[in-house]
Amino acid sequence: MLTLIATLLSACALATPPAPPFPTFVLVTQDPNASPTPTPFQPSANENTLIPSYTPAPPITNTFTATATLQPTATFTLEPTQPAINTTAPQVTVPPVANARTNYILYVTLDFANHTLAVDETIRYYNTTGAVLTDILLSVQPNRFGSAVFGLNSIAQDSVSIASYNLSGQSLSISLPQALQPNAATTLTLNFNLNLPSKSAEGLFGYDFNQINLVDWYPFVVPYNGGWVLHDPMPFGEHLVYDSSDIEVNLKADASIVIAASAPAEQNGEWTRYRLYGARTFTLSASDEFLVAESAVGSVKIRSYYFDGYKAAGESILYSAVQAVSLYSAKFADYPYQTLAIVQADIHDGQEYDGLIFLASDFYSQYGGGARNNLTTIGVHEIAHQWWFGLVGNDQALEPWLDEALSAYTERIFYEYNYPRYGDWWWQFRVDYFGAQGYVDSSIYDWGSQRAYVNAVYLNGAHFMEELRLRMGDADFFRFLKAYAAQYAHQRATGAGFFAVARANTTADLSDLIAKYFSSAY
Ligand SMILES: [Zn+2]
């Protein structure tokens, strides 16, 4: 979740001097080489064009036959590293496959007007834990809103109905009739209904008068790390931890509804199909009032979904997104997905998901031009999470700095390369105004308020990253970030892993920096 309390941000934004004229740009819908106005500062010769070449995953050779009752002939194509799968097969032992990701296939009928969904979900789960599993734990976030919201109609393992499960709060624990051996795979099928709640002022999930947001909306198997990892929710900070997975969503909705989603839409018979590879979670937002502006960075389509009256802001954040995706792709790793959706919503700040971010309507209404505003800072922060959350995962509850400190500091990198004169403004507006303090490696449970949590994890985290960069030097620092993104792509990084890669890329002694900013020794 984002950073700053909206009221404080607003006050701070109003105190900001007028920004210089925003560079003009032309929205491009087709040109794959669409380029923003040339940046005023070029970091190095090989980044004279900040348009990276991005090659989407190669066409898929394996075929996955879904057992979903609504579309038995559907095929789900897997990335080449995965074995062919037949979900109709009983539990089988497959050869050990590095990165054998869990597959999700969902058939979803959305009744926008009545805020309801009927869902068939098929989960192909690979036991890569090394342990014999006698149970499987799924996260079911909609059930936190009550049994009136999440209605589980049936659940089966390898086509055998399961009667022994425990659905309580956010967790669905399934006792397996047959233990799942290491390197074996099994298929779970669920049928459920969602009767969406009215969206709360603080949250995203549910329906608003003109919008439905589906975030963390389907049951997913939580990571296993000597035990199932499903932390308690907190009022602030994210508590969920995700393995990287492949997700296919087949959707039926009224044609008048515009869908913003984590992946590109394709026709699949009477369904609209979305396929997302190597992601933590699939998110969508639906509205009968969305307006859309579109651009691209290489083959990555970027769309801004905004509401009537917010055209300038909707196009501005699209422009910033082109800048951000271009720069981050050059500095960290290729953008991990095929598309990016930026979605206006009635929330307090911003929220990241794979291939889709939400930004507060207040940022759109406060927008007055230029790049010195919440819309831009928070927007490029949430886009940074595509790398530091989506591509490189982490335990968001226990080590939130791994995605939040890095995304906060990535804002600084964004301004440095795109608006170098705004560097001091950024430090003051985003960090020092609030007083950065506290251990960077705090968990979401360590602080009594969001302000204190953010000051430590995000803001002191940004100062730590700046000092780390000064200590290492730019060449080693950016080589380190690329190596870190490569090593932990589609995995979950840890603090120990972060520093191991850092030390592999520098001869500098980091121990005093770690002692200054961290409670752990690393
Ligand atoms: Zn964040």
mmCIF file of N, CA, C and O and ligand atoms in Angstrom, residues 1-3 238 352 381-382 385 403-404 407-408 458, ligand 1:
data_model
loop_
_atom_site.group_PDB
_atom_site.id
_atom_site.type_symbol
_atom_site.label_atom_id
_atom_site.label_comp_id
_atom_site.label_asym_id
_atom_site.label_seq_id
_atom_site.Cartn_x
_atom_site.Cartn_y
_atom_site.Cartn_z
ATOM 1 N N MET A 1 0.865 -1.155 0.000
ATOM 2 C CA MET A 1 0.000 0.000 0.000
ATOM 3 C C MET A 1 0.897 1.197 0.000
ATOM 4 O O MET A 1 2.072 1.106 0.219
ATOM 5 N N LEU A 2 0.284 2.232 -0.172
ATOM 6 C CA LEU A 2 1.082 3.402 -0.360
ATOM 7 C C LEU A 2 1.527 3.989 0.913
ATOM 8 O O LEU A 2 1.354 3.452 1.976
ATOM 9 N N THR A 3 2.011 5.002 0.754
ATOM 10 C CA THR A 3 2.912 5.618 1.623
ATOM 11 C C THR A 3 2.331 6.573 2.591
ATOM 12 O O THR A 3 2.550 6.482 3.765
ATOM 13 N N GLU A 238 0.573 -4.533 3.797
ATOM 14 C CA GLU A 238 0.028 -5.755 3.195
ATOM 15 C C GLU A 238 0.495 -6.973 3.981
ATOM 16 O O GLU A 238 1.636 -7.023 4.417
ATOM 17 N N GLU A 352 -0.672 -1.480 -5.548
ATOM 18 C CA GLU A 352 -0.077 -2.207 -6.664
ATOM 19 C C GLU A 352 -0.569 -3.643 -6.747
ATOM 20 O O GLU A 352 -0.785 -4.293 -5.721
ATOM 21 N N HIS A 381 5.643 5.174 -8.126
ATOM 22 C CA HIS A 381 5.921 4.258 -7.008
ATOM 23 C C HIS A 381 5.205 2.921 -7.244
ATOM 24 O O HIS A 381 5.811 1.848 -7.147
ATOM 25 N N GLU A 382 3.917 3.001 -7.551
ATOM 26 C CA GLU A 382 3.169 1.748 -7.755
ATOM 27 C C GLU A 382 3.690 0.999 -8.982
ATOM 28 O O GLU A 382 3.692 -0.236 -9.004
ATOM 29 N N HIS A 385 6.574 -1.150 -8.196
ATOM 30 C CA HIS A 385 6.215 -2.435 -7.586
ATOM 31 C C HIS A 385 6.080 -3.557 -8.620
ATOM 32 O O HIS A 385 6.054 -4.737 -8.239
ATOM 33 N N ASP A 403 9.977 -4.590 -0.736
ATOM 34 C CA ASP A 403 9.235 -3.977 -1.847
ATOM 35 C C ASP A 403 9.001 -2.483 -1.636
ATOM 36 O O ASP A 403 9.015 -1.713 -2.590
ATOM 37 N N GLU A 404 8.839 -2.049 -0.383
ATOM 38 C CA GLU A 404 8.475 -0.644 -0.173
ATOM 39 C C GLU A 404 9.670 0.315 -0.187
ATOM 40 O O GLU A 404 9.598 1.390 -0.771
ATOM 41 N N SER A 407 10.721 0.499 -3.792
ATOM 42 C CA SER A 407 9.810 1.263 -4.650
ATOM 43 C C SER A 407 9.859 2.753 -4.304
ATOM 44 O O SER A 407 9.764 3.604 -5.194
ATOM 45 N N ALA A 408 10.001 3.077 -3.030
ATOM 46 C CA ALA A 408 10.144 4.486 -2.659
ATOM 47 C C ALA A 408 11.415 5.061 -3.283
ATOM 48 O O ALA A 408 11.408 6.150 -3.868
ATOM 49 N N TYR A 458 9.488 2.764 4.536
ATOM 50 C CA TYR A 458 9.579 3.431 3.231
ATOM 51 C C TYR A 458 10.649 4.537 3.242
ATOM 52 O O TYR A 458 11.519 4.590 2.374
HETATM 53 ZN ZN ZN B 1 4.380 0.745 -2.134
#
